[in-house]
PDB file of C-alpha atoms in Angstrom:
ATOM      1  CA  MET V 595     -10.781 122.931 -66.477  1.00 49.00           C
ATOM      2  CA  SER V 596     -14.239 121.317 -66.320  1.00 57.00           C
ATOM      3  CA  GLU V 597     -15.986 120.832 -62.986  1.00 65.00           C
ATOM      4  CA  LEU V 598     -15.198 117.604 -61.181  1.00 84.00           C
ATOM      5  CA  TYR V 599     -16.125 116.104 -57.838  1.00 89.00           C
ATOM      6  CA  ILE V 600     -13.667 115.220 -55.094  1.00 90.00           C
ATOM      7  CA  ARG V 601     -14.378 112.369 -52.667  1.00 91.00           C
ATOM      8  CA  VAL V 602     -14.255 113.590 -49.055  1.00 93.00           C
ATOM      9  CA  ALA V 603     -14.968 111.691 -45.826  1.00 92.00           C
ATOM     10  CA  GLU V 604     -14.818 112.396 -42.101  1.00 87.00           C
ATOM     11  CA  ASP V 605     -12.791 109.228 -41.586  1.00 85.00           C
ATOM     12  CA  GLU V 606     -10.915 106.878 -43.918  1.00 83.00           C
ATOM     13  CA  ASN V 607     -13.286 104.020 -43.146  1.00 82.00           C
ATOM     14  CA  GLU V 608     -16.474 106.013 -43.725  1.00 84.00           C
ATOM     15  CA  GLU V 609     -18.423 106.379 -46.941  1.00 87.00           C
ATOM     16  CA  PRO V 610     -17.141 109.476 -48.792  1.00 89.00           C
ATOM     17  CA  MET V 611     -19.206 112.407 -50.054  1.00 88.00           C
ATOM     18  CA  GLU V 612     -18.491 114.118 -53.383  1.00 91.00           C
ATOM     19  CA  ILE V 613     -17.630 117.825 -53.139  1.00 89.00           C
ATOM     20  CA  PRO V 614     -17.690 119.950 -56.338  1.00 90.00           C
ATOM     21  CA  SER V 615     -14.516 121.723 -57.438  1.00 88.00           C
ATOM     22  CA  GLU V 616     -14.220 125.220 -58.885  1.00 89.00           C
ATOM     23  CA  ASP V 617     -13.586 125.997 -62.563  1.00 86.00           C
ATOM     24  CA  ASP V 618      -9.821 126.097 -61.986  1.00 87.00           C
ATOM     25  CA  GLY V 619      -9.789 122.676 -60.297  1.00 87.00           C
ATOM     26  CA  THR V 620      -9.460 124.001 -56.740  1.00 90.00           C
ATOM     27  CA  ILE V 621     -11.912 123.407 -53.881  1.00 90.00           C
ATOM     28  CA  LEU V 622     -13.179 126.111 -51.562  1.00 92.00           C
ATOM     29  CA  LEU V 623     -12.807 125.325 -47.865  1.00 90.00           C
ATOM     30  CA  SER V 624     -16.304 126.753 -47.440  1.00 90.00           C
ATOM     31  CA  SER V 625     -17.632 124.013 -49.768  1.00 88.00           C
ATOM     32  CA  VAL V 626     -16.102 121.374 -47.495  1.00 90.00           C
ATOM     33  CA  ALA V 627     -17.298 123.120 -44.314  1.00 87.00           C
ATOM     34  CA  ALA V 628     -20.831 123.280 -45.710  1.00 86.00           C
ATOM     35  CA  GLN V 629     -20.980 119.466 -45.558  1.00 87.00           C
ATOM     36  CA  PHE V 630     -18.580 119.000 -42.609  1.00 87.00           C
ATOM     37  CA  PRO V 631     -19.139 121.895 -40.147  1.00 87.00           C
ATOM     38  CA  GLY V 632     -15.953 122.979 -38.398  1.00 84.00           C
ATOM     39  CA  ALA V 633     -13.604 121.573 -41.083  1.00 85.00           C
ATOM     40  CA  CYS V 634     -10.300 123.440 -41.352  1.00 89.00           C
ATOM     41  CA  GLY V 635      -8.565 121.448 -44.109  1.00 91.00           C
ATOM     42  CA  LEU V 636      -8.056 118.123 -45.890  1.00 93.00           C
ATOM     43  CA  ARG V 637      -5.487 115.344 -45.793  1.00 92.00           C
ATOM     44  CA  TYR V 638      -4.925 112.156 -47.771  1.00 92.00           C
ATOM     45  CA  ARG V 639      -2.876 108.952 -47.624  1.00 90.00           C
ATOM     46  CA  ASN V 640       0.000 108.926 -50.070  1.00 87.00           C
ATOM     47  CA  PRO V 641      -0.223 105.699 -52.162  1.00 85.00           C
ATOM     48  CA  GLU V 642       3.559 105.254 -52.210  1.00 86.00           C
ATOM     49  CA  SER V 643       4.649 106.090 -48.653  1.00 87.00           C
ATOM     50  CA  GLN V 644       1.289 105.230 -47.013  1.00 87.00           C
ATOM     51  CA  CYS V 645       1.756 108.343 -44.884  1.00 88.00           C
ATOM     52  CA  MET V 646      -0.883 111.017 -44.404  1.00 89.00           C
ATOM     53  CA  ARG V 647      -0.263 114.264 -46.298  1.00 89.00           C
ATOM     54  CA  GLY V 648      -1.936 117.611 -45.896  1.00 91.00           C
ATOM     55  CA  VAL V 649      -3.593 119.426 -48.786  1.00 91.00           C
ATOM     56  CA  ARG V 650      -2.223 122.934 -49.368  1.00 91.00           C
ATOM     57  CA  LEU V 651      -4.616 125.656 -48.214  1.00 91.00           C
ATOM     58  CA  VAL V 652      -4.145 129.263 -49.368  1.00 90.00           C
ATOM     59  CA  GLU V 653      -6.643 131.975 -48.334  1.00 87.00           C
ATOM     60  CA  GLY V 654      -9.529 129.550 -48.017  1.00 88.00           C
ATOM     61  CA  VAL V 655      -8.747 127.664 -51.233  1.00 92.00           C
ATOM     62  CA  LEU V 656      -7.585 124.007 -51.322  1.00 92.00           C
ATOM     63  CA  HIS V 657      -5.170 123.108 -54.114  1.00 91.00           C
ATOM     64  CA  ALA V 658      -4.878 119.643 -55.668  1.00 91.00           C
ATOM     65  CA  PRO V 659      -1.686 117.689 -54.875  1.00 89.00           C
ATOM     66  CA  GLU V 660       0.554 117.967 -57.944  1.00 83.00           C
ATOM     67  CA  ASN V 661      -2.398 119.580 -59.774  1.00 80.00           C
ATOM     68  CA  ASP V 662      -4.414 116.368 -59.783  1.00 85.00           C
ATOM     69  CA  TRP V 663      -6.975 115.255 -57.209  1.00 89.00           C
ATOM     70  CA  GLY V 664      -6.914 111.732 -58.620  1.00 86.00           C
ATOM     71  CA  ASN V 665      -9.251 109.043 -57.302  1.00 86.00           C
ATOM     72  CA  LEU V 666      -8.187 109.345 -53.670  1.00 89.00           C
ATOM     73  CA  VAL V 667     -10.446 109.787 -50.669  1.00 91.00           C
ATOM     74  CA  TYR V 668      -9.609 112.978 -48.763  1.00 93.00           C
ATOM     75  CA  VAL V 669     -10.147 113.089 -45.004  1.00 93.00           C
ATOM     76  CA  VAL V 670     -11.461 116.155 -43.194  1.00 92.00           C
ATOM     77  CA  ASN V 671      -9.245 117.970 -40.676  1.00 89.00           C
ATOM     78  CA  TYR V 672     -10.763 119.564 -37.577  1.00 86.00           C
ATOM     79  CA  PRO V 673      -9.180 121.885 -35.008  1.00 82.00           C
ATOM     80  CA  LYS V 674      -8.205 119.855 -31.933  1.00 68.00           C
ATOM     81  CA  ASP V 675     -10.430 121.862 -29.579  1.00 56.00           C
ATOM     82  CA  ASN V 676     -13.444 121.449 -31.873  1.00 55.00           C
ATOM     83  CA  LYS V 677     -12.835 117.702 -32.204  1.00 54.00           C
ATOM     84  CA  ARG V 678     -12.644 117.334 -28.417  1.00 56.00           C
ATOM     85  CA  LYS V 679     -15.839 119.312 -27.993  1.00 55.00           C
ATOM     86  CA  MET V 680     -17.618 117.113 -30.546  1.00 60.00           C
ATOM     87  CA  ASP V 681     -16.427 113.984 -28.720  1.00 62.00           C
ATOM     88  CA  GLU V 682     -17.756 115.361 -25.429  1.00 62.00           C
ATOM     89  CA  ILE V 683     -21.123 116.187 -27.014  1.00 59.00           C
ATOM     90  CA  ASP V 684     -21.345 112.696 -28.550  1.00 63.00           C
ATOM     91  CA  ALA V 685     -20.537 111.071 -25.213  1.00 64.00           C
ATOM     92  CA  ALA V 686     -23.088 113.227 -23.393  1.00 62.00           C
ATOM     93  CA  SER V 687     -25.732 112.448 -26.011  1.00 61.00           C
ATOM     94  CA  ALA V 688     -25.098 108.708 -25.684  1.00 59.00           C
ATOM     95  CA  VAL V 689     -25.676 108.809 -21.935  1.00 59.00           C
ATOM     96  CA  LYS V 690     -28.781 110.989 -22.318  1.00 55.00           C
ATOM     97  CA  VAL V 691     -30.205 108.460 -24.772  1.00 52.00           C
ATOM     98  CA  LYS V 692     -29.444 105.719 -22.299  1.00 53.00           C
ATOM     99  CA  ARG V 693     -31.342 107.642 -19.622  1.00 51.00           C
ATOM    100  CA  GLY V 694     -34.171 108.627 -21.950  1.00 49.00           C
ATOM    101  CA  PHE V 695     -36.103 105.379 -21.455  1.00 52.00           C
ATOM    102  CA  GLN V 696     -36.057 105.436 -17.659  1.00 67.00           C
ATOM    103  CA  LYS V 697     -39.383 105.328 -15.859  1.00 78.00           C
ATOM    104  CA  THR V 698     -40.357 107.053 -12.662  1.00 84.00           C
ATOM    105  CA  SER V 699     -40.234 105.222  -9.343  1.00 85.00           C
ATOM    106  CA  ASP V 700     -42.052 105.408  -6.034  1.00 87.00           C
ATOM    107  CA  LEU V 701     -40.225 107.963  -3.870  1.00 89.00           C
ATOM    108  CA  ILE V 702     -40.167 107.620  -0.104  1.00 85.00           C
ATOM    109  CA  VAL V 703     -40.962 110.844   1.771  1.00 88.00           C
ATOM    110  CA  LEU V 704     -39.171 110.903   5.129  1.00 85.00           C
ATOM    111  CA  GLY V 705     -39.874 113.110   8.162  1.00 83.00           C
ATOM    112  CA  LEU V 706     -43.587 113.768   7.575  1.00 89.00           C
ATOM    113  CA  PRO V 707     -45.466 115.567  10.375  1.00 89.00           C
ATOM    114  CA  TRP V 708     -48.024 113.370  12.127  1.00 88.00           C
ATOM    115  CA  LYS V 709     -50.895 115.581  10.957  1.00 93.00           C
ATOM    116  CA  THR V 710     -50.043 115.429   7.210  1.00 93.00           C
ATOM    117  CA  SER V 711     -52.741 113.673   5.191  1.00 94.00           C
ATOM    118  CA  GLU V 712     -52.529 112.146   1.732  1.00 94.00           C
ATOM    119  CA  GLN V 713     -54.433 115.121   0.319  1.00 95.00           C
ATOM    120  CA  ASP V 714     -51.913 117.504   1.930  1.00 94.00           C
ATOM    121  CA  LEU V 715     -49.094 115.487   0.377  1.00 94.00           C
ATOM    122  CA  LYS V 716     -50.722 115.522  -3.058  1.00 94.00           C
ATOM    123  CA  ASP V 717     -51.466 119.248  -2.910  1.00 95.00           C
ATOM    124  CA  TYR V 718     -47.819 119.978  -2.097  1.00 95.00           C
ATOM    125  CA  PHE V 719     -46.176 117.771  -4.717  1.00 96.00           C
ATOM    126  CA  THR V 720     -48.622 118.727  -7.474  1.00 95.00           C
ATOM    127  CA  THR V 721     -46.807 122.078  -7.563  1.00 94.00           C
ATOM    128  CA  PHE V 722     -43.826 120.224  -9.073  1.00 94.00           C
ATOM    129  CA  GLY V 723     -45.730 118.204 -11.663  1.00 94.00           C
ATOM    130  CA  GLU V 724     -48.453 115.626 -12.244  1.00 94.00           C
ATOM    131  CA  VAL V 725     -48.740 113.149  -9.368  1.00 94.00           C
ATOM    132  CA  ILE V 726     -49.745 109.535 -10.058  1.00 93.00           C
ATOM    133  CA  MET V 727     -49.909 108.239  -6.484  1.00 93.00           C
ATOM    134  CA  VAL V 728     -49.508 109.410  -2.878  1.00 93.00           C
ATOM    135  CA  GLN V 729     -49.639 107.351   0.290  1.00 92.00           C
ATOM    136  CA  VAL V 730     -49.076 108.080   3.963  1.00 91.00           C
ATOM    137  CA  LYS V 731     -48.060 104.957   5.898  1.00 89.00           C
ATOM    138  CA  ARG V 732     -50.143 104.461   9.031  1.00 88.00           C
ATOM    139  CA  ASP V 733     -50.188 102.090  11.976  1.00 83.00           C
ATOM    140  CA  LEU V 734     -52.776  99.365  11.355  1.00 85.00           C
ATOM    141  CA  LYS V 735     -54.062  99.414  14.952  1.00 87.00           C
ATOM    142  CA  THR V 736     -54.115 103.119  15.808  1.00 87.00           C
ATOM    143  CA  GLY V 737     -54.372 104.640  12.338  1.00 88.00           C
ATOM    144  CA  ASN V 738     -51.688 107.174  13.269  1.00 88.00           C
ATOM    145  CA  SER V 739     -49.100 108.244  10.708  1.00 87.00           C
ATOM    146  CA  LYS V 740     -45.725 106.509  10.874  1.00 84.00           C
ATOM    147  CA  GLY V 741     -43.982 109.707   9.773  1.00 84.00           C
ATOM    148  CA  PHE V 742     -43.263 108.702   6.197  1.00 85.00           C
ATOM    149  CA  GLY V 743     -45.074 108.088   2.929  1.00 88.00           C
ATOM    150  CA  PHE V 744     -44.676 107.593  -0.813  1.00 91.00           C
ATOM    151  CA  VAL V 745     -45.214 109.683  -3.931  1.00 93.00           C
ATOM    152  CA  ARG V 746     -44.875 108.952  -7.636  1.00 92.00           C
ATOM    153  CA  PHE V 747     -44.765 111.382 -10.561  1.00 94.00           C
ATOM    154  CA  THR V 748     -45.618 111.062 -14.235  1.00 91.00           C
ATOM    155  CA  GLU V 749     -42.410 112.679 -15.560  1.00 90.00           C
ATOM    156  CA  TYR V 750     -38.865 111.547 -14.796  1.00 88.00           C
ATOM    157  CA  GLU V 751     -37.657 115.170 -14.892  1.00 88.00           C
ATOM    158  CA  THR V 752     -40.086 116.029 -12.098  1.00 92.00           C
ATOM    159  CA  GLN V 753     -38.807 113.122 -10.022  1.00 91.00           C
ATOM    160  CA  THR V 754     -35.214 114.287 -10.461  1.00 89.00           C
ATOM    161  CA  LYS V 755     -36.109 117.834  -9.420  1.00 91.00           C
ATOM    162  CA  VAL V 756     -37.951 116.663  -6.300  1.00 93.00           C
ATOM    163  CA  ILE V 757     -35.104 114.398  -5.142  1.00 90.00           C
ATOM    164  CA  ALA V 758     -32.556 117.177  -5.557  1.00 89.00           C
ATOM    165  CA  GLN V 759     -34.010 119.364  -2.795  1.00 90.00           C
ATOM    166  CA  ARG V 760     -35.502 119.314   0.697  1.00 89.00           C
ATOM    167  CA  HIS V 761     -39.189 120.033   1.216  1.00 91.00           C
ATOM    168  CA  MET V 762     -41.045 122.081   3.835  1.00 93.00           C
ATOM    169  CA  ILE V 763     -44.306 120.197   4.391  1.00 93.00           C
ATOM    170  CA  ASP V 764     -46.706 121.398   7.100  1.00 92.00           C
ATOM    171  CA  GLY V 765     -43.909 123.306   8.818  1.00 90.00           C
ATOM    172  CA  ARG V 766     -41.364 120.493   8.834  1.00 89.00           C
ATOM    173  CA  TRP V 767     -38.384 119.711   6.573  1.00 89.00           C
ATOM    174  CA  CYS V 768     -38.778 116.437   4.690  1.00 88.00           C
ATOM    175  CA  ASP V 769     -36.546 114.446   2.308  1.00 86.00           C
ATOM    176  CA  CYS V 770     -37.511 112.491  -0.813  1.00 88.00           C
ATOM    177  CA  LYS V 771     -35.388 109.504  -1.787  1.00 85.00           C
ATOM    178  CA  LEU V 772     -35.476 106.407  -3.959  1.00 80.00           C
ATOM    179  CA  PRO V 773     -36.094 103.492  -1.570  1.00 70.00           C
ATOM    180  CA  ASN V 774     -33.780 100.487  -1.762  1.00 56.00           C
ATOM    181  CA  SER V 775     -36.331  98.076  -0.325  1.00 41.00           C
ATOM    182  CA  LYS V 776     -36.137  95.784  -3.374  1.00 42.00           C
ATOM    183  CA  ALA V 777     -32.516  94.930  -2.662  1.00 41.00           C
ATOM    184  CA  GLY V 778     -31.858  91.771  -0.692  1.00 42.00           C
ATOM    185  CA  PRO V 779     -29.760  91.747   2.487  1.00 42.00           C
ATOM    186  CA  ASP V 780     -26.660  90.614   0.583  1.00 43.00           C
ATOM    187  CA  GLU V 781     -27.154  92.973  -2.366  1.00 41.00           C
ATOM    188  CA  PRO V 782     -25.327  96.334  -2.441  1.00 46.00           C
ATOM    189  CA  MET V 783     -27.483  99.420  -2.082  1.00 54.00           C
ATOM    190  CA  ARG V 784     -27.796 101.574  -5.180  1.00 67.00           C
ATOM    191  CA  SER V 785     -25.068 104.169  -4.880  1.00 80.00           C
ATOM    192  CA  ARG V 786     -25.384 107.821  -5.832  1.00 86.00           C
ATOM    193  CA  LYS V 787     -21.600 108.025  -6.041  1.00 90.00           C
ATOM    194  CA  ILE V 788     -19.494 107.207  -9.116  1.00 93.00           C
ATOM    195  CA  PHE V 789     -15.803 106.455  -9.485  1.00 94.00           C
ATOM    196  CA  VAL V 790     -14.076 108.541 -12.177  1.00 95.00           C
ATOM    197  CA  GLY V 791     -10.899 106.784 -13.341  1.00 94.00           C
ATOM    198  CA  ARG V 792      -7.989 107.996 -15.500  1.00 94.00           C
ATOM    199  CA  CYS V 793      -8.215 111.586 -14.238  1.00 95.00           C
ATOM    200  CA  THR V 794      -5.314 113.954 -14.878  1.00 94.00           C
ATOM    201  CA  GLU V 795      -3.729 116.183 -12.263  1.00 94.00           C
ATOM    202  CA  ASP V 796      -4.924 119.398 -13.926  1.00 94.00           C
ATOM    203  CA  MET V 797      -8.608 118.492 -13.426  1.00 94.00           C
ATOM    204  CA  THR V 798     -10.169 120.465 -10.567  1.00 95.00           C
ATOM    205  CA  THR V 799     -13.244 119.747  -8.453  1.00 95.00           C
ATOM    206  CA  ASP V 800     -15.012 122.757  -9.972  1.00 94.00           C
ATOM    207  CA  GLU V 801     -14.329 121.513 -13.518  1.00 94.00           C
ATOM    208  CA  LEU V 802     -15.617 118.027 -12.694  1.00 95.00           C
ATOM    209  CA  ARG V 803     -18.703 119.457 -11.005  1.00 93.00           C
ATOM    210  CA  GLN V 804     -19.427 121.701 -14.001  1.00 92.00           C
ATOM    211  CA  TYR V 805     -19.019 118.794 -16.427  1.00 91.00           C
ATOM    212  CA  PHE V 806     -21.196 116.279 -14.578  1.00 89.00           C
ATOM    213  CA  MET V 807     -23.965 118.817 -13.857  1.00 86.00           C
ATOM    214  CA  GLN V 808     -25.161 118.261 -17.438  1.00 81.00           C
ATOM    215  CA  TYR V 809     -26.397 114.819 -16.334  1.00 77.00           C
ATOM    216  CA  GLY V 810     -28.040 115.763 -13.056  1.00 77.00           C
ATOM    217  CA  GLU V 811     -27.724 117.536  -9.710  1.00 82.00           C
ATOM    218  CA  VAL V 812     -24.216 117.062  -8.256  1.00 87.00           C
ATOM    219  CA  THR V 813     -23.987 117.107  -4.458  1.00 89.00           C
ATOM    220  CA  ASP V 814     -20.276 116.411  -3.966  1.00 91.00           C
ATOM    221  CA  VAL V 815     -16.962 116.070  -5.830  1.00 94.00           C
ATOM    222  CA  PHE V 816     -13.898 114.585  -4.150  1.00 95.00           C
ATOM    223  CA  ILE V 817     -10.332 114.334  -5.527  1.00 95.00           C
ATOM    224  CA  PRO V 818      -7.976 112.458  -3.154  1.00 93.00           C
ATOM    225  CA  LYS V 819      -4.765 114.144  -2.017  1.00 92.00           C
ATOM    226  CA  PRO V 820      -2.053 113.285  -2.791  1.00 92.00           C
ATOM    227  CA  PHE V 821      -3.291 112.867  -6.356  1.00 92.00           C
ATOM    228  CA  ARG V 822      -4.096 109.245  -7.301  1.00 92.00           C
ATOM    229  CA  ALA V 823      -5.536 109.640 -10.837  1.00 94.00           C
ATOM    230  CA  PHE V 824      -9.181 109.199  -9.817  1.00 95.00           C
ATOM    231  CA  ALA V 825     -12.061 111.127  -8.281  1.00 95.00           C
ATOM    232  CA  PHE V 826     -15.524 110.566  -6.790  1.00 95.00           C
ATOM    233  CA  VAL V 827     -18.675 112.380  -7.886  1.00 94.00           C
ATOM    234  CA  THR V 828     -21.962 112.112  -5.969  1.00 92.00           C
ATOM    235  CA  PHE V 829     -25.353 112.853  -7.540  1.00 86.00           C
ATOM    236  CA  ALA V 830     -28.665 113.658  -5.892  1.00 82.00           C
ATOM    237  CA  ASP V 831     -30.294 110.919  -7.987  1.00 74.00           C
ATOM    238  CA  ASP V 832     -28.886 107.389  -7.814  1.00 76.00           C
ATOM    239  CA  GLN V 833     -30.438 106.592 -11.198  1.00 70.00           C
ATOM    240  CA  VAL V 834     -28.183 109.214 -12.787  1.00 75.00           C
ATOM    241  CA  ALA V 835     -25.146 107.586 -11.172  1.00 81.00           C
ATOM    242  CA  GLN V 836     -26.201 104.109 -12.314  1.00 79.00           C
ATOM    243  CA  ALA V 837     -26.839 105.353 -15.871  1.00 75.00           C
ATOM    244  CA  LEU V 838     -23.296 106.711 -16.130  1.00 83.00           C
ATOM    245  CA  CYS V 839     -21.579 103.542 -14.886  1.00 85.00           C
ATOM    246  CA  GLY V 840     -19.633 101.764 -17.613  1.00 86.00           C
ATOM    247  CA  GLU V 841     -19.372 104.883 -19.793  1.00 86.00           C
ATOM    248  CA  ASP V 842     -16.175 106.363 -21.218  1.00 88.00           C
ATOM    249  CA  LEU V 843     -16.476 110.159 -21.209  1.00 89.00           C
ATOM    250  CA  ILE V 844     -14.234 112.886 -22.627  1.00 91.00           C
ATOM    251  CA  ILE V 845     -13.220 115.561 -20.085  1.00 93.00           C
ATOM    252  CA  LYS V 846     -10.680 118.199 -21.128  1.00 91.00           C
ATOM    253  CA  GLY V 847      -9.686 116.006 -24.059  1.00 89.00           C
ATOM    254  CA  ILE V 848      -9.002 113.000 -21.800  1.00 90.00           C
ATOM    255  CA  SER V 849     -10.998 109.751 -21.851  1.00 91.00           C
ATOM    256  CA  VAL V 850     -12.125 108.903 -18.319  1.00 92.00           C
ATOM    257  CA  HIS V 851     -13.915 105.712 -17.287  1.00 93.00           C
ATOM    258  CA  ILE V 852     -16.953 105.748 -15.013  1.00 92.00           C
ATOM    259  CA  SER V 853     -17.692 102.875 -12.665  1.00 92.00           C
ATOM    260  CA  ASN V 854     -19.731 102.288  -9.535  1.00 87.00           C
ATOM    261  CA  ALA V 855     -18.254 103.487  -6.255  1.00 82.00           C
ATOM    262  CA  GLU V 856     -18.790 100.507  -3.948  1.00 66.00           C
ATOM    263  CA  PRO V 857     -20.599 101.448  -0.726  1.00 54.00           C
ATOM    264  CA  LYS V 858     -18.414 101.579   2.373  1.00 50.00           C
ATOM    265  CA  HIS V 859     -20.358  98.829   4.171  1.00 49.00           C
ATOM    266  CA  ASN V 860     -19.363  96.345   1.458  1.00 49.00           C
ATOM    267  CA  ASN V 861     -15.691  97.265   1.830  1.00 49.00           C
ATOM    268  CA  SER V 862     -15.926  96.917   5.602  1.00 48.00           C
ATOM    269  CA  ARG V 863     -17.501  93.493   5.261  1.00 51.00           C
ATOM    270  CA  GLN V 864     -14.770  92.329   2.895  1.00 52.00           C
ATOM    271  CA  MET V 865     -12.077  93.597   5.272  1.00 51.00           C
ATOM    272  CA  MET V 866     -13.770  91.772   8.158  1.00 52.00           C
ATOM    273  CA  ASP V 867     -13.923  88.549   6.140  1.00 54.00           C
ATOM    274  CA  ARG V 868     -10.248  88.859   5.214  1.00 55.00           C
ATOM    275  CA  GLY V 869      -9.387  89.465   8.873  1.00 55.00           C
ATOM    276  CA  ARG V 870     -11.314  86.399   9.997  1.00 55.00           C
ATOM    277  CA  PHE V 871      -9.704  84.225   7.349  1.00 49.00           C
ATOM    278  CA  GLY V 872      -6.262  85.432   8.448  1.00 57.00           C
ATOM    279  CA  ALA V 873      -7.030  84.500  12.039  1.00 55.00           C
ATOM    280  CA  VAL V 874      -8.220  81.043  10.980  1.00 51.00           C
ATOM    281  CA  HIS V 875      -5.095  80.521   8.887  1.00 51.00           C
ATOM    282  CA  GLN V 876      -2.856  81.409  11.838  1.00 56.00           C
ATOM    283  CA  LEU V 877      -4.617  78.816  13.999  1.00 52.00           C
ATOM    284  CA  PHE V 878      -4.431  76.133  11.277  1.00 54.00           C
ATOM    285  CA  PRO V 879      -1.198  76.789   9.321  1.00 57.00           C
ATOM    286  CA  ASN V 880      -0.917  73.121   8.257  1.00 55.00           C
ATOM    287  CA  PHE V 881      -4.514  72.724   7.149  1.00 51.00           C
ATOM    288  CA  PRO V 882      -4.800  69.884   4.526  1.00 52.00           C
ATOM    289  CA  GLY V 883      -4.799  71.339   1.050  1.00 50.00           C
ATOM    290  CA  GLY V 884      -3.160  74.565   2.138  1.00 51.00           C
ATOM    291  CA  SER V 885      -4.504  78.120   2.069  1.00 51.00           C
ATOM    292  CA  ALA V 886      -6.582  77.616  -1.059  1.00 50.00           C
ATOM    293  CA  SER V 887      -8.545  74.751   0.469  1.00 50.00           C
ATOM    294  CA  LEU V 888      -9.037  76.638   3.720  1.00 50.00           C
ATOM    295  CA  ALA V 889     -10.178  79.749   1.846  1.00 51.00           C
ATOM    296  CA  ALA V 890     -12.703  77.757  -0.190  1.00 49.00           C
ATOM    297  CA  MET V 891     -14.144  76.222   2.935  1.00 49.00           C
ATOM    298  CA  PHE V 892     -14.256  79.599   4.653  1.00 45.00           C
ATOM    299  CA  ASP V 893     -16.068  81.190   1.686  1.00 49.00           C
ATOM    300  CA  ARG V 894     -18.721  78.466   1.754  1.00 43.00           C
ATOM    301  CA  SER V 895     -19.218  79.169   5.474  1.00 42.00           C
ATOM    302  CA  GLN V 896     -18.726  75.473   6.294  1.00 40.00           C
ATOM    303  CA  TYR V 897     -16.456  76.514   9.125  1.00 39.00           C
ATOM    304  CA  GLN V 898     -18.021  78.883  11.637  1.00 40.00           C
ATOM    305  CA  PHE V 899     -15.143  80.617  13.393  1.00 40.00           C
ATOM    306  CA  PRO V 900     -16.140  81.836  16.884  1.00 41.00           C
ATOM    307  CA  SER V 901     -16.266  85.618  17.061  1.00 39.00           C
ATOM    308  CA  SER V 902     -14.423  85.590  20.373  1.00 37.00           C
ATOM    309  CA  HIS V 903     -11.289  84.389  18.582  1.00 40.00           C
ATOM    310  CA  VAL V 904     -11.369  87.051  15.833  1.00 37.00           C
TER     311      VAL V 904
END
């Protein structure tokens, strides 16, 4: 039998690639794997039943269905574990690309000794990487240090490394953080904690920590007990947490959804508002327009309920 080419694709909707057959009309699995690494077989959609059928594989050789490959497109089979691993790698790569364009920020250095100068600060942080800017905040009248300052690095990787640890500067432990000074009083602070939804009961804290460490330094993992199908993961860098929000990641073959873990102070404020509205509603059960009208007015702060009655 003369050599012919079989159309093979990774998915039915993708453009196929032609794979050469052997002299006897068979196809070597190694020929398929050379173009689709990890392939373990082929399948095709039967034109009559519209069901997927597997291609017979004997000792590394794929045999044509009914001795004729026809003009069908054959889809590659992968082992389940390999497919899951590929999905995880793809998801991780997508997030890394998303983070790849992030710029460095001014870091606030807390707990500085009074004697630390800007040169001292620069000399210390230069050991981590190239420093763009250092500043020690001082009192305008006395010129004395206020006990904190700022530093900025050229590389984002250096910034991440510095935030992830404490620093001994002039004999005193100091912390480096991303300041939230740009946020308004009613805006939530940037959280370093993420909410991991759709978790399964067999996922452990160690497994979650190991998985998320590929994105950045993990400081805490919490799975509520009794199990409630979600978990919380806290990073050293809030930019890592923000970059992951909105992503769907594959962990142990399960698709989990990442969202922002709302800071506690926001939840407390909402609970307080709900409590105040409830108190107002009890005092005015027959308010014109009902609860909806009262709630709208309350939300617009047109009614200032005295705190002594809450």
